[in-house]
Each structure stands twice: as C-alpha cells, then as structure tokens.
CSV table of C-alpha atoms in Angstrom, one decimal:
chain,number,residue,atom,x,y,z
Q,291,MET,CA,16.5,7.3,-79.7
Q,292,ASP,CA,17.6,8.2,-83.1
Q,293,ASN,CA,21.2,9.3,-83.1
Q,294,ALA,CA,20.8,12.1,-85.2
Q,295,LEU,CA,17.5,13.4,-83.0
Q,296,PHE,CA,19.5,12.4,-79.8
Q,297,LEU,CA,22.2,15.4,-80.9
Q,298,PHE,CA,19.3,18.0,-80.1
Q,299,HIS,CA,18.3,16.8,-76.8
Q,300,LEU,CA,21.6,16.3,-74.6
Q,301,PRO,CA,21.4,16.5,-70.7
Q,302,MET,CA,22.6,19.4,-69.0
Q,303,TYR,CA,25.9,18.8,-68.1
Q,304,SER,CA,28.9,21.3,-68.2
Q,305,LYS,CA,29.7,23.1,-71.2
Q,306,ASN,CA,33.0,21.2,-71.8
Q,307,ALA,CA,31.2,17.8,-71.2
Q,308,ASN,CA,28.6,18.9,-73.7
Q,309,LYS,CA,30.9,19.9,-76.2
Q,310,MET,CA,32.7,16.4,-75.9
Q,311,ILE,CA,29.5,14.7,-76.1
Q,312,LEU,CA,28.3,16.5,-79.1
Q,313,LYS,CA,31.6,15.8,-80.9
Q,314,ARG,CA,31.5,12.1,-80.3
Q,315,TYR,CA,28.1,11.9,-81.7
Q,316,LYS,CA,29.0,13.9,-84.7
Q,317,LYS,CA,31.6,11.4,-85.4
Q,318,TYR,CA,29.3,8.6,-85.3
Q,319,LEU,CA,26.8,10.7,-87.4
Q,320,CYS,CA,29.4,10.9,-90.2
Q,321,CYS,CA,30.2,7.2,-90.1
Q,322,ILE,CA,26.4,6.5,-90.6
Q,323,LEU,CA,26.2,9.1,-93.5
Q,324,ILE,CA,29.3,7.7,-95.2
Q,325,VAL,CA,27.8,3.9,-94.6
Q,326,LEU,CA,24.5,4.7,-96.1
Q,327,THR,CA,25.9,6.7,-99.0
Q,328,ILE,CA,28.4,3.6,-99.9
Q,329,THR,CA,24.7,1.5,-99.6
Q,330,ILE,CA,22.8,3.7,-101.9
Q,331,ALA,CA,25.7,4.1,-104.4
Q,332,SER,CA,26.2,0.4,-104.5
Q,333,CYS,CA,22.3,-0.2,-104.7
Q,334,LYS,CA,22.5,2.2,-108.0
Q,335,LYS,CA,25.2,0.3,-109.4
Q,336,GLU,CA,23.4,-2.9,-108.9
Q,337,SER,CA,20.6,-1.6,-110.6
Q,338,ILE,CA,22.4,-0.6,-113.7
Q,339,PHE,CA,24.6,-3.8,-114.2
Q,340,LEU,CA,22.5,-6.8,-112.8
Q,341,LYS,CA,19.8,-6.5,-115.5
Q,342,PRO,CA,17.0,-9.0,-115.1
Q,343,PRO,CA,16.6,-11.9,-117.6
Q,344,LYS,CA,14.6,-11.2,-120.6
Q,345,VAL,CA,11.3,-13.3,-121.2
Q,346,GLN,CA,12.2,-16.5,-123.1
Q,347,VAL,CA,9.8,-17.9,-125.8
Q,348,SER,CA,9.8,-21.2,-127.7
Q,349,LEU,CA,10.2,-21.2,-131.1
Q,350,GLU,CA,8.2,-24.0,-132.6
Q,351,GLY,CA,4.9,-25.2,-134.4
Q,352,HIS,CA,2.8,-22.2,-135.4
Q,353,ARG,CA,5.2,-19.7,-134.6
Q,354,LEU,CA,7.6,-21.3,-137.5
Q,355,SER,CA,4.4,-21.7,-140.1
Q,356,THR,CA,3.8,-18.1,-141.0
Q,357,ASP,CA,5.4,-16.7,-144.3
Q,358,THR,CA,7.3,-14.1,-142.1
Q,359,ILE,CA,8.7,-14.9,-139.0
Q,360,ARG,CA,9.7,-11.8,-137.0
Q,361,LEU,CA,12.1,-11.8,-134.0
Q,362,PHE,CA,12.6,-8.9,-131.6
Q,363,HIS,CA,15.2,-7.8,-129.4
Q,364,ASP,CA,13.2,-7.4,-126.1
Q,365,THR,CA,12.7,-11.6,-126.2
Q,366,VAL,CA,14.9,-14.3,-125.6
Q,367,TYR,CA,13.9,-17.4,-128.1
Q,368,LEU,CA,14.5,-20.8,-127.6
Q,369,LEU,CA,14.6,-22.5,-131.0
Q,370,THR,CA,13.5,-26.3,-130.6
Q,371,GLN,CA,12.7,-27.3,-134.2
Q,372,ASP,CA,14.1,-26.4,-137.6
Q,373,ILE,CA,13.5,-23.1,-139.1
Q,374,VAL,CA,13.2,-23.6,-143.1
Q,375,ARG,CA,12.4,-20.6,-145.1
Q,376,ASN,CA,11.5,-21.4,-149.0
Q,377,ALA,CA,10.8,-19.4,-151.8
Q,378,GLY,CA,8.7,-15.9,-150.6
Q,379,GLN,CA,9.2,-16.6,-147.0
Q,380,VAL,CA,11.3,-14.3,-144.7
Q,381,LEU,CA,13.1,-14.8,-141.2
Q,382,SER,CA,13.6,-11.3,-140.0
Q,383,ILE,CA,15.8,-10.7,-136.7
Q,384,GLU,CA,16.0,-7.5,-134.9
Q,385,ALA,CA,19.1,-6.0,-133.9
Q,386,GLY,CA,20.5,-7.1,-130.3
Q,387,THR,CA,18.1,-10.4,-130.6
Q,388,LEU,CA,19.5,-13.5,-128.6
Q,389,ILE,CA,18.4,-16.9,-130.0
Q,390,ARG,CA,19.4,-20.0,-128.0
Q,391,ILE,CA,19.2,-23.3,-130.3
Q,392,LYS,CA,18.6,-26.8,-129.1
Q,393,ASN,CA,21.1,-29.8,-130.2
Q,394,LEU,CA,20.9,-30.7,-133.8
Q,395,VAL,CA,18.5,-28.2,-134.8
Q,396,SER,CA,19.5,-25.7,-137.8
Q,397,ILE,CA,18.4,-23.0,-140.0
Q,398,THR,CA,17.9,-23.1,-143.9
Q,399,ILE,CA,17.1,-20.2,-146.3
Q,400,ASN,CA,16.2,-22.2,-149.5
Q,401,LYS,CA,16.5,-20.4,-153.2
Q,402,ASN,CA,14.2,-17.1,-153.2
Q,403,GLY,CA,13.7,-17.4,-149.5
Q,404,ARG,CA,15.3,-14.6,-147.4
Q,405,ILE,CA,17.2,-13.9,-144.0
Q,406,ILE,CA,17.1,-10.3,-142.8
Q,407,ALA,CA,19.8,-10.2,-139.8
Q,408,ARG,CA,20.6,-6.8,-139.6
Q,409,GLY,CA,22.2,-6.3,-136.2
Q,410,THR,CA,24.6,-3.2,-135.4
Q,411,GLN,CA,27.8,-2.7,-133.9
Q,412,THR,CA,26.1,-2.2,-130.2
Q,413,ALA,CA,23.5,-4.5,-130.6
Q,414,PRO,CA,24.6,-7.6,-132.3
Q,415,ILE,CA,22.4,-10.5,-133.2
Q,416,VAL,CA,23.5,-13.6,-131.4
Q,417,LEU,CA,22.7,-17.3,-132.0
Q,418,THR,CA,23.9,-19.7,-129.8
Q,419,SER,CA,23.7,-23.2,-128.3
Q,420,ASP,CA,20.9,-23.5,-125.6
Q,421,ALA,CA,23.4,-25.4,-123.3
Q,422,ILE,CA,24.5,-24.2,-119.7
Q,423,LYS,CA,27.7,-21.8,-119.6
Q,424,SER,CA,30.8,-23.7,-120.4
Q,425,SER,CA,29.2,-26.9,-121.6
Q,426,ALA,CA,28.4,-26.0,-125.2
Q,427,GLY,CA,30.1,-27.7,-127.8
Q,428,SER,CA,32.5,-28.9,-125.1
Q,429,SER,CA,33.3,-32.6,-126.4
Q,430,PRO,CA,33.6,-34.2,-130.0
Q,431,THR,CA,30.1,-35.7,-130.0
Q,432,ILE,CA,26.9,-34.8,-131.1
Q,433,ASN,CA,25.8,-32.7,-127.7
Q,434,ASN,CA,25.5,-29.3,-127.2
Q,435,VAL,CA,25.9,-28.4,-130.9
Q,436,TRP,CA,23.3,-27.2,-133.5
Q,437,ARG,CA,23.7,-27.7,-137.4
Q,438,GLY,CA,24.1,-23.8,-138.1
Q,439,ILE,CA,22.9,-21.7,-140.9
Q,440,THR,CA,22.6,-22.6,-144.7
Q,441,ILE,CA,21.7,-20.3,-147.3
Q,442,ASN,CA,20.8,-21.7,-150.7
Q,443,GLY,CA,20.6,-18.8,-153.1
Q,444,SER,CA,19.6,-17.5,-156.3
Q,445,PRO,CA,21.9,-16.5,-159.4
Q,446,THR,CA,19.9,-13.4,-159.7
Q,447,VAL,CA,18.0,-12.9,-156.3
Q,448,SER,CA,19.0,-11.5,-153.0
Q,449,SER,CA,19.0,-14.0,-150.1
Q,450,GLY,CA,18.8,-10.8,-147.8
Q,451,ILE,CA,21.2,-9.7,-145.1
Q,452,VAL,CA,23.4,-11.1,-142.4
Q,453,SER,CA,25.3,-8.1,-140.6
Q,454,TYR,CA,26.7,-7.5,-137.0
Q,455,THR,CA,25.7,-11.2,-136.2
Q,456,ARG,CA,27.4,-14.1,-134.1
Q,457,ILE,CA,27.1,-17.8,-134.8
Q,458,GLU,CA,28.4,-19.9,-131.8
Q,459,PHE,CA,28.7,-23.7,-131.3
Q,460,ALA,CA,27.3,-25.0,-134.6
Q,461,GLY,CA,28.8,-28.1,-136.0
Q,462,LEU,CA,27.8,-31.3,-137.6
Q,463,ALA,CA,27.9,-30.5,-141.2
Q,464,PRO,CA,31.2,-32.0,-142.6
Q,465,PHE,CA,30.4,-30.9,-146.2
Q,466,ALA,CA,29.3,-27.5,-145.2
Q,467,GLY,CA,29.9,-24.7,-142.6
Q,468,ALA,CA,28.6,-23.2,-139.5
Q,469,LEU,CA,27.4,-20.6,-142.1
Q,470,SER,CA,26.9,-22.2,-145.4
Q,471,LEU,CA,26.5,-20.0,-148.4
Q,472,ILE,CA,25.8,-22.0,-151.5
Q,473,ASN,CA,25.3,-20.2,-155.1
Q,474,VAL,CA,24.7,-16.8,-153.1
Q,475,ASP,CA,24.6,-13.9,-155.2
Q,476,ARG,CA,26.6,-10.6,-154.9
Q,477,SER,CA,23.5,-8.8,-154.3
Q,478,THR,CA,23.0,-10.6,-150.8
Q,479,ILE,CA,24.6,-8.1,-147.9
Q,480,LEU,CA,27.2,-10.2,-145.8
Q,481,ASN,CA,29.3,-8.4,-143.5
Q,482,ASN,CA,30.7,-8.4,-139.5
Q,483,ILE,CA,30.0,-11.7,-138.9
Q,484,GLN,CA,31.6,-14.1,-136.2
Q,485,VAL,CA,31.8,-17.6,-136.1
Q,486,SER,CA,33.0,-19.1,-133.1
Q,487,PHE,CA,33.8,-23.0,-131.8
Q,488,SER,CA,32.2,-24.5,-134.9
Q,489,SER,CA,32.8,-28.2,-134.4
Q,490,ILE,CA,32.6,-31.8,-135.4
Q,491,ARG,CA,35.0,-31.3,-138.6
Q,492,THR,CA,32.7,-28.4,-139.7
Q,493,PRO,CA,34.3,-25.3,-141.2
Q,494,SER,CA,33.4,-22.0,-140.0
Q,495,PHE,CA,32.2,-20.6,-143.3
Q,496,THR,CA,31.8,-22.3,-146.6
Q,497,PHE,CA,31.6,-20.6,-149.7
Q,498,ALA,CA,30.2,-22.9,-152.3
Q,499,GLY,CA,29.5,-21.7,-155.9
Q,500,GLY,CA,28.1,-18.1,-156.6
Q,501,ASP,CA,29.8,-14.8,-156.7
Q,502,CYS,CA,28.5,-13.2,-153.2
Q,503,GLU,CA,30.8,-10.6,-151.3
Q,504,ALA,CA,31.6,-10.2,-147.9
Q,505,TYR,CA,33.9,-8.2,-145.5
Q,506,ASN,CA,34.8,-8.4,-141.8
Q,507,LEU,CA,34.6,-11.8,-141.2
Q,508,LEU,CA,36.0,-13.6,-138.1
Q,509,SER,CA,36.6,-17.3,-137.6
Q,510,TYR,CA,37.4,-18.2,-134.2
Q,511,ALA,CA,38.2,-21.6,-132.7
Q,512,ALA,CA,37.3,-23.7,-135.4
Q,513,GLU,CA,37.6,-27.4,-135.1
Q,514,SER,CA,37.9,-27.8,-139.1
Q,515,HIS,CA,38.8,-25.3,-141.8
Q,516,ASP,CA,38.2,-21.7,-141.0
Q,517,TYR,CA,37.1,-20.8,-144.7
Q,518,ASN,CA,36.1,-23.4,-147.2
Q,519,LEU,CA,36.1,-22.0,-150.5
Q,520,THR,CA,34.6,-24.5,-153.1
Q,521,ASP,CA,32.5,-25.6,-155.8
Q,522,GLU,CA,33.2,-22.6,-158.3
Q,523,PHE,CA,32.9,-19.9,-155.8
Q,524,ASN,CA,34.0,-16.6,-157.6
Q,525,GLY,CA,33.3,-13.8,-155.1
Q,526,ARG,CA,35.1,-11.0,-153.4
Q,527,LEU,CA,36.2,-11.0,-150.1
Q,528,GLN,CA,38.2,-8.4,-147.7
Q,529,ASN,CA,39.2,-8.6,-144.0
Q,530,LEU,CA,38.8,-12.0,-143.0
Q,531,ILE,CA,40.4,-13.1,-139.8
Q,532,ALA,CA,41.1,-17.3,-139.3
Q,533,TYR,CA,42.0,-17.4,-135.6
Q,534,ARG,CA,42.7,-20.9,-134.2
Q,535,PHE,CA,42.4,-21.9,-130.8
Q,536,PRO,CA,45.0,-24.5,-128.9
Q,537,ALA,CA,42.4,-26.9,-127.9
Q,538,PHE,CA,40.8,-27.6,-131.3
Q,539,PRO,CA,40.8,-29.6,-133.4
Q,540,PHE,CA,40.6,-32.8,-130.9
Q,541,SER,CA,41.6,-34.9,-133.8
Q,542,ILE,CA,42.0,-35.0,-137.6
Q,543,ALA,CA,41.4,-37.8,-140.0
Q,544,SER,CA,44.4,-39.2,-141.7
Q,545,GLY,CA,44.8,-37.7,-144.9
Q,546,GLN,CA,42.6,-34.8,-144.3
Q,547,PRO,CA,43.9,-31.2,-144.5
Q,548,LEU,CA,43.5,-29.2,-141.8
Q,549,ALA,CA,43.9,-25.4,-142.9
Q,550,GLY,CA,42.8,-21.6,-142.1
Q,551,VAL,CA,41.8,-21.1,-145.6
Q,552,LEU,CA,40.9,-24.1,-148.1
Q,553,ILE,CA,40.6,-23.2,-151.5
Q,554,GLN,CA,39.7,-26.1,-153.8
Q,555,GLY,CA,38.2,-27.4,-156.9
Q,556,ALA,CA,38.1,-26.3,-160.6
Q,557,ASN,CA,36.7,-23.1,-161.6
Q,558,THR,CA,36.9,-22.1,-158.1
Q,559,PHE,CA,38.5,-18.6,-158.3
Q,560,PRO,CA,38.1,-16.0,-155.5
Q,561,ILE,CA,39.5,-12.8,-155.1
Q,562,ILE,CA,40.6,-11.8,-151.7
Q,563,SER,CA,42.4,-9.0,-149.9
Q,564,ASN,CA,43.3,-8.4,-146.1
Q,565,LEU,CA,43.4,-12.0,-144.7
Q,566,SER,CA,44.9,-12.7,-141.4
Q,567,VAL,CA,45.4,-16.3,-140.3
Q,568,ILE,CA,46.4,-16.4,-136.7
Q,569,GLY,CA,48.0,-20.1,-135.9
Q,570,VAL,CA,48.7,-21.3,-132.2
Q,571,ASN,CA,52.3,-21.1,-132.6
Q,572,LEU,CA,53.1,-23.9,-129.9
Q,573,GLN,CA,50.6,-22.4,-127.6
Q,574,GLY,CA,48.6,-24.8,-125.3
Q,575,GLY,CA,50.5,-27.9,-126.5
Q,576,ASN,CA,48.3,-29.2,-129.0
Q,577,THR,CA,50.4,-31.9,-130.9
Q,578,ILE,CA,48.1,-31.8,-133.9
Q,579,TYR,CA,49.7,-28.5,-135.0
Q,580,SER,CA,53.1,-29.6,-134.2
Q,581,ASP,CA,53.1,-32.8,-136.4
Q,582,SER,CA,55.2,-33.1,-139.0
Q,583,LEU,CA,53.9,-31.9,-142.4
Q,584,ASN,CA,53.9,-35.2,-144.6
Q,585,SER,CA,52.3,-36.7,-147.7
Q,586,SER,CA,49.0,-37.7,-145.5
Q,587,ASP,CA,48.9,-34.5,-143.3
Q,588,LYS,CA,48.6,-31.2,-144.7
Q,589,ILE,CA,48.3,-28.9,-141.6
Q,590,THR,CA,48.7,-25.3,-143.2
Q,591,ALA,CA,47.6,-21.7,-143.0
Q,592,LEU,CA,46.5,-21.6,-146.7
Q,593,TYR,CA,46.0,-24.8,-148.6
Q,594,VAL,CA,45.0,-25.0,-152.5
Q,595,ILE,CA,43.8,-28.1,-154.3
Q,596,ASN,CA,41.9,-29.8,-157.2
Q,597,GLY,CA,42.7,-27.1,-159.8
Q,598,ALA,CA,41.4,-23.9,-158.0
Q,599,LYS,CA,42.9,-20.5,-158.8
Q,600,PHE,CA,43.0,-17.4,-156.7
Q,601,ARG,CA,43.9,-13.9,-156.5
Q,602,LEU,CA,45.4,-12.9,-152.9
Q,603,ARG,CA,46.8,-9.6,-152.0
Q,604,ASN,CA,47.8,-7.7,-148.4
Q,605,ILE,CA,47.7,-11.4,-146.6
Q,606,ALA,CA,49.2,-12.4,-143.0
Q,607,LEU,CA,49.7,-16.0,-142.6
Q,608,SER,CA,51.3,-16.9,-139.5
Q,609,GLY,CA,51.6,-19.3,-136.6
Q,610,PHE,CA,51.3,-22.6,-138.3
Q,611,LEU,CA,54.1,-24.7,-137.6
Q,612,LYS,CA,55.0,-26.6,-140.6
Q,613,GLY,CA,52.9,-24.7,-143.5
Q,614,GLY,CA,52.3,-21.2,-144.7
Q,615,ILE,CA,51.1,-21.4,-148.2
Q,616,TYR,CA,50.6,-25.1,-149.7
Q,617,ILE,CA,49.7,-25.7,-153.1
Q,618,ASN,CA,49.0,-29.2,-154.0
Q,619,SER,CA,47.8,-29.0,-157.3
Q,620,ARG,CA,49.7,-29.2,-160.7
Q,621,GLU,CA,47.1,-26.7,-162.2
Q,622,SER,CA,46.8,-24.3,-159.4
Q,623,GLY,CA,50.9,-24.4,-159.4
Q,624,ILE,CA,50.7,-23.5,-163.0
Q,625,SER,CA,48.0,-20.6,-162.8
Q,626,LEU,CA,50.4,-19.1,-160.5
Q,627,GLN,CA,53.6,-19.6,-162.6
Q,628,ASN,CA,51.6,-17.9,-165.4
Q,629,GLU,CA,50.4,-15.3,-163.1
Q,630,GLU,CA,46.7,-15.9,-163.9
Q,631,SER,CA,46.7,-16.5,-160.0
Q,632,GLU,CA,48.7,-14.3,-157.6
Q,633,PHE,CA,49.6,-14.1,-154.2
Q,634,ARG,CA,51.4,-10.3,-153.6
Q,635,TYR,CA,52.3,-7.7,-151.2
Q,636,SER,CA,51.9,-10.5,-148.3
Q,637,PHE,CA,53.8,-12.0,-144.9
Q,638,VAL,CA,54.2,-15.3,-144.7
Q,639,HIS,CA,55.4,-17.4,-141.6
Q,640,ALA,CA,55.8,-20.9,-140.6
Q,641,ASN,CA,58.3,-22.1,-137.9
Q,642,ASP,CA,60.1,-24.3,-140.5
Q,643,SER,CA,60.8,-21.6,-142.9
Q,644,SER,CA,61.2,-24.4,-145.8
Q,645,ARG,CA,57.4,-25.0,-145.6
Q,646,ALA,CA,56.2,-21.4,-145.7
Q,647,PHE,CA,56.1,-21.7,-149.3
Q,648,TYR,CA,55.5,-25.1,-150.3
Q,649,ILE,CA,54.6,-27.4,-153.2
Q,650,PRO,CA,55.5,-31.1,-153.5
Q,651,SER,CA,58.5,-31.7,-155.7
Q,652,ASN,CA,57.9,-33.2,-159.0
Q,653,LEU,CA,54.2,-31.9,-158.9
Q,654,ILE,CA,55.0,-29.8,-161.5
Q,655,THR,CA,57.0,-31.6,-164.5
Q,656,SER,CA,59.8,-29.9,-166.0
Q,657,SER,CA,63.4,-30.1,-166.9
Q,658,PRO,CA,64.6,-30.1,-164.3
Q,659,PRO,CA,61.6,-30.7,-162.0
Q,660,ILE,CA,60.4,-27.5,-159.8
Q,661,THR,CA,61.2,-28.3,-156.1
Q,662,ALA,CA,59.8,-27.0,-153.1
Q,663,ASN,CA,62.8,-24.7,-152.7
Q,664,ASP,CA,62.4,-23.7,-156.4
Q,665,PHE,CA,58.7,-22.4,-155.4
Q,666,LYS,CA,59.9,-20.5,-152.3
Q,667,ASN,CA,62.2,-18.7,-154.3
Q,668,PHE,CA,59.8,-17.9,-157.3
Q,669,MET,CA,57.2,-16.9,-154.8
Q,670,LEU,CA,60.0,-14.4,-153.1
Q,671,GLN,CA,60.7,-12.4,-156.1
Q,672,SER,CA,60.8,-8.9,-155.5
Q,673,LYS,CA,58.1,-8.1,-157.9
Q,674,TYR,CA,55.6,-10.0,-155.5
Q,675,THR,CA,56.7,-7.8,-152.7
Q,676,ASN,CA,56.1,-11.0,-150.4
Q,677,ARG,CA,58.3,-11.3,-147.3
Q,678,LEU,CA,59.1,-14.6,-145.3
Q,679,LEU,CA,59.0,-13.8,-141.5
Q,680,LYS,CA,60.9,-16.3,-139.4
Q,681,ASN,CA,59.2,-15.7,-136.1
Q,682,ALA,CA,55.3,-15.2,-135.3
Q,683,SER,CA,56.4,-12.1,-133.2
Q,684,GLU,CA,57.5,-10.0,-136.0
Q,685,PHE,CA,53.8,-9.4,-136.7
Q,686,GLN,CA,53.5,-7.4,-133.5
Q,687,PHE,CA,50.1,-8.6,-132.9
Q,688,THR,CA,48.9,-6.7,-129.5
Q,689,ASP,CA,48.0,-9.9,-127.6
Q,690,PRO,CA,47.1,-12.7,-129.9
Q,691,TYR,CA,47.3,-15.9,-127.4
Q,692,ASN,CA,45.4,-14.2,-124.6
Q,693,TYR,CA,42.5,-16.9,-125.5
Q,694,TYR,CA,40.6,-17.3,-122.4
Q,695,ILE,CA,40.4,-13.6,-121.4
Q,696,LYS,CA,40.3,-11.3,-124.4
Q,697,PRO,CA,42.9,-12.2,-127.4
Q,698,ASN,CA,43.7,-8.9,-129.4
Q,699,PRO,CA,45.0,-9.6,-133.0
Q,700,VAL,CA,45.2,-5.8,-133.8
Q,701,PRO,CA,48.9,-5.0,-134.8
Q,702,GLN,CA,50.8,-2.6,-132.4
Q,703,THR,CA,52.3,0.6,-133.3
Q,704,GLY,CA,55.3,-0.2,-135.4
Q,705,SER,CA,53.9,-3.5,-137.0
Q,706,PRO,CA,55.0,-4.1,-140.4
Q,707,LEU,CA,51.2,-5.1,-141.1
Q,708,LEU,CA,50.3,-1.6,-140.9
Q,709,SER,CA,51.4,-0.2,-144.3
Q,710,GLY,CA,52.3,-1.3,-147.6
Q,711,ALA,CA,49.1,-2.7,-148.9
Q,712,ASP,CA,48.3,-2.2,-152.7
Q,713,PHE,CA,45.0,-2.3,-154.5
Q,714,SER,CA,46.3,-1.3,-158.3
Q,715,GLY,CA,45.1,-2.9,-161.2
Q,716,PRO,CA,41.9,-4.1,-162.6
Q,717,PHE,CA,40.8,-6.7,-160.0
Q,718,TYR,CA,41.3,-4.6,-156.5
Q,719,SER,CA,41.1,-1.0,-157.7
Q,720,ASP,CA,36.9,-1.4,-157.9
Q,721,THR,CA,35.9,0.9,-154.8
Q,722,SER,CA,32.3,-0.6,-155.3
Q,723,PHE,CA,33.7,-3.4,-153.1
Q,724,PHE,CA,37.2,-3.3,-151.8
Q,725,LYS,CA,38.2,-0.7,-149.5
Q,726,PRO,CA,41.8,0.6,-150.2
Q,727,VAL,CA,43.0,0.3,-146.7
Q,728,PRO,CA,46.9,1.0,-145.9
Q,729,TYR,CA,47.4,-2.2,-143.9
Q,730,ARG,CA,48.2,-5.8,-144.5
Q,731,GLY,CA,46.4,-8.4,-142.8
Q,732,ALA,CA,42.6,-8.2,-141.7
Q,733,ILE,CA,43.0,-5.4,-139.4
Q,734,GLY,CA,44.8,-2.0,-138.8
Q,735,ALA,CA,43.9,1.1,-136.5
Q,736,ASP,CA,40.4,0.8,-137.8
Q,737,ASN,CA,39.4,-1.9,-135.4
Q,738,TRP,CA,36.2,-3.3,-136.8
Q,739,LEU,CA,36.1,-6.1,-134.0
Q,740,GLN,CA,35.2,-3.5,-131.3
Q,741,ASP,CA,32.1,-3.6,-129.5
Q,742,TRP,CA,30.0,-6.7,-131.2
Q,743,THR,CA,32.3,-9.6,-131.2
Q,744,ASN,CA,32.8,-12.1,-128.3
Q,745,PHE,CA,35.9,-14.3,-127.9
Q,746,ILE,CA,34.8,-16.3,-124.6
Q,747,PRO,CA,31.4,-17.2,-125.2
Q,748,LEU,CA,32.1,-20.7,-123.3
Q,749,GLN,CA,32.3,-17.9,-120.2
Q,750,THR,CA,29.2,-16.1,-121.2
Q,751,ASN,CA,25.9,-16.4,-119.6
Q,752,TYR,CA,23.3,-16.1,-122.3
Q,753,ASN,CA,20.2,-15.2,-120.2
Q,754,ASN,CA,20.9,-18.0,-117.6
C-alpha cells in the first residue's frame, strides 16, 4: 500500500503506539519527498543544459550554386566542398551559426563578391574543423585542417562584414592566412574576430595591400605569425592580441622568422594602436622560443623587414625570450631615425633585455656605425615614452598562462598597462576609427573578449 495512504489507515493500537507509528511514517514520507524534489530539480537542470544536437546539413552541389547562399543559426552545416563567391554573389551567415568544415576545403570571396557574417557577442559565428574533439589540427600534417577564408577585395567596393566570428583550425596557406584580407577596402567591416590554432606555417591574419580597418582581433595558438602585414598594406588597426601557445610551432624552417607581428615590404605602412603580443615566457618547455636569436633565426614579438614603415602606439610586447622589436631593414631603421615611422607610449619585454630593442650592428652605416645598443638607447629616449620591463610579470596580466582551461590576458588592478595611452596628433586623433582608450596594450577594463571567444576549441564538442 502507498505509504502516504497508509498513514490514514493505521491499525487500532494504543494511542502511544499509534503516535510512534505515525511519527515513523512521517519521517519516511519526508525522506521520500526530499528524494522526489531533488530528482525533479535535477531533471529540470538537465533539460536546461543538455540541449539536443541541431540538425546537420551538408553544404555541397546545388546548395552552393545560387547567387546568395544563406546559412541559419538553427542548422549546423557540414561544408564538404569549396565555397567561391564571385562578383555579385553573396555568402550570408546568421548570428549563432556553426559551420563544420572538411579537410582542405576553403572559402573564397573574390573581387566584388560579398560575405555577410554578422555574429553578436552572445551568438558568435563559428567556422571550425569537422574533426572529432581534440583531433582538429593535432599534427603538423594536412589532416584535420581546412584552408581558411580569403577575401579578395576591391579598392572602392565593400567586401561585406565579418563580425563576432571565430575561425578555428585553418591552415595550409603559407603565403596567406587563416583569414586573408587582400586589397580589401576600408568600407569593409571587420571587428571582433578570433583565429585559433592556425597551422602548417599559416599566419592567423594576413593583411596584404588595401587600406581596410579592423579592431578587436584575437590570434590564439598560431603556428606561424599571428599578424602578417604585407604588400603595401596601409590600413588602421586597434586592439590586436597575438597570444602564443607553448605547444606551437612544431618547428620552423631554417632562416625563417617567427613573429607575433610581421611587417614587411616597401610601401607597407600600417597605423596601429593597442597591440598586445603575449609570448610563452618559458611555459611548456618549447625549445623553439628559447633558442638563441642569431643571423638565421628571428624569433621576436615584432619583426620589420624589406623597407616597411609603421606607426605604432600604446603597445605591449611580452614573453619572447630573445626578441622584442627587431628591425632588420636599413630603410625601416632610417624611417624610425627620421621619425617618419614611430614606436611610442609602449612597454617592451624580452628575457634578454639586450634584445628588447634590436637592430643588427652595421645595418645602418654611419660614422661610427649604429650598434644594437645605440638603437635601444634611441628607442628609450624620454620623448618616445617607451619603457623596458625586465620581467613579464610586470605587465600584471590576470592569468596569462592558464592555456588549457581559460587564460586571462586582462590586466589586473594596478597594472601599468591600464593608463598612459596617447592619441594626440594627426594620425591617431581621428575618432571616426580610433577609440581614445586610457590603456596600453590591447585590452583594459572594458573586456571585449567576454562571451564570444573560446580558448579551448580542442576540448569543445561542436554538435557531436
């Protein structure tokens, strides 16, 4: 008989006996009700957090032949062949859409084609490998790596928008990037983009030519450069993070540089404010980062070659053991000397402080020749307001090396990065693009990384 009903059908014992029995069953009933309450609550909790997978649809054939390809957030897409958008064609991706991409497949937006990838802070767009959890981009081979997104722009026509979008496990583009922006016009909207685990010597971001503008960019765990600025790129950039990962790169070719930011090529002349390069600083035992910097291996936070010029302000370079800013071009060095280029209001760290500001001796011939130490003293003149930090801990990032759970590059209260930025003068005072923030480096109290970024894509089940 049900215990609750039995309480109302007690046998005719003495009053005391009945009281004892009633007390006992009340106790049992309370226990039963507690168990039922917990069970119901846990069921409700499961129904909230354990959502069923979305329907998955393969993208191939006729689905990719229409002039407008529309992808919606209520469907997971498996991209099995290349997407190419030519003049007059559009790829439109709704906020919150997940696209899983097969090995070696790419997305290309050609001149006068458009991409409309408009995610939001709480519903970012995600383009990732279709490999099972933890195996995407897991080895230096062509397995489990797609070829990324290339936008071939026009000098006068917008290529669309990429906003609140994550690009994961793209590679195999050694002369391009996981996201390649080639001759893209400044009318194209580019902001809040994370590129993670780009591999096979592929930079996270490549800006080649054009004058596009972009802000709030995060490169995480790149195998190659984080940012490759080349081929006469003349755009403006703000709030860039180059966040190195101790397991990458697997190797680098002899004579090739490895940089957080690579600026190269005559007539390349970017204007950048608020950049953070966060190196591994001896974490994880990767010997590539601890190798000595010599004539053939340039492993440095910022590397400038082939006559490139630049304007850089409010910068934080940290955690590369043998290189902060490395100028390896006579023309680039002279442009700094003449103040056509600039590097100001910035913090620089390298474990070997003699390499924090570095130029090869005799690169700029004079009498006497300019040495590496001369260059360091020149860059630390009081008028430039640069500071040399001896230890990476002086930046006071909150938790920068917690790679496998949730690294946090936001400066703590009291960090020198939280004040001292400067936006005076003709190149930085244009508030139509540059936001005059107080902090130096890429991020301050207004943490633009919140909600839409993911530092652990290797541990994320994407609709599996």
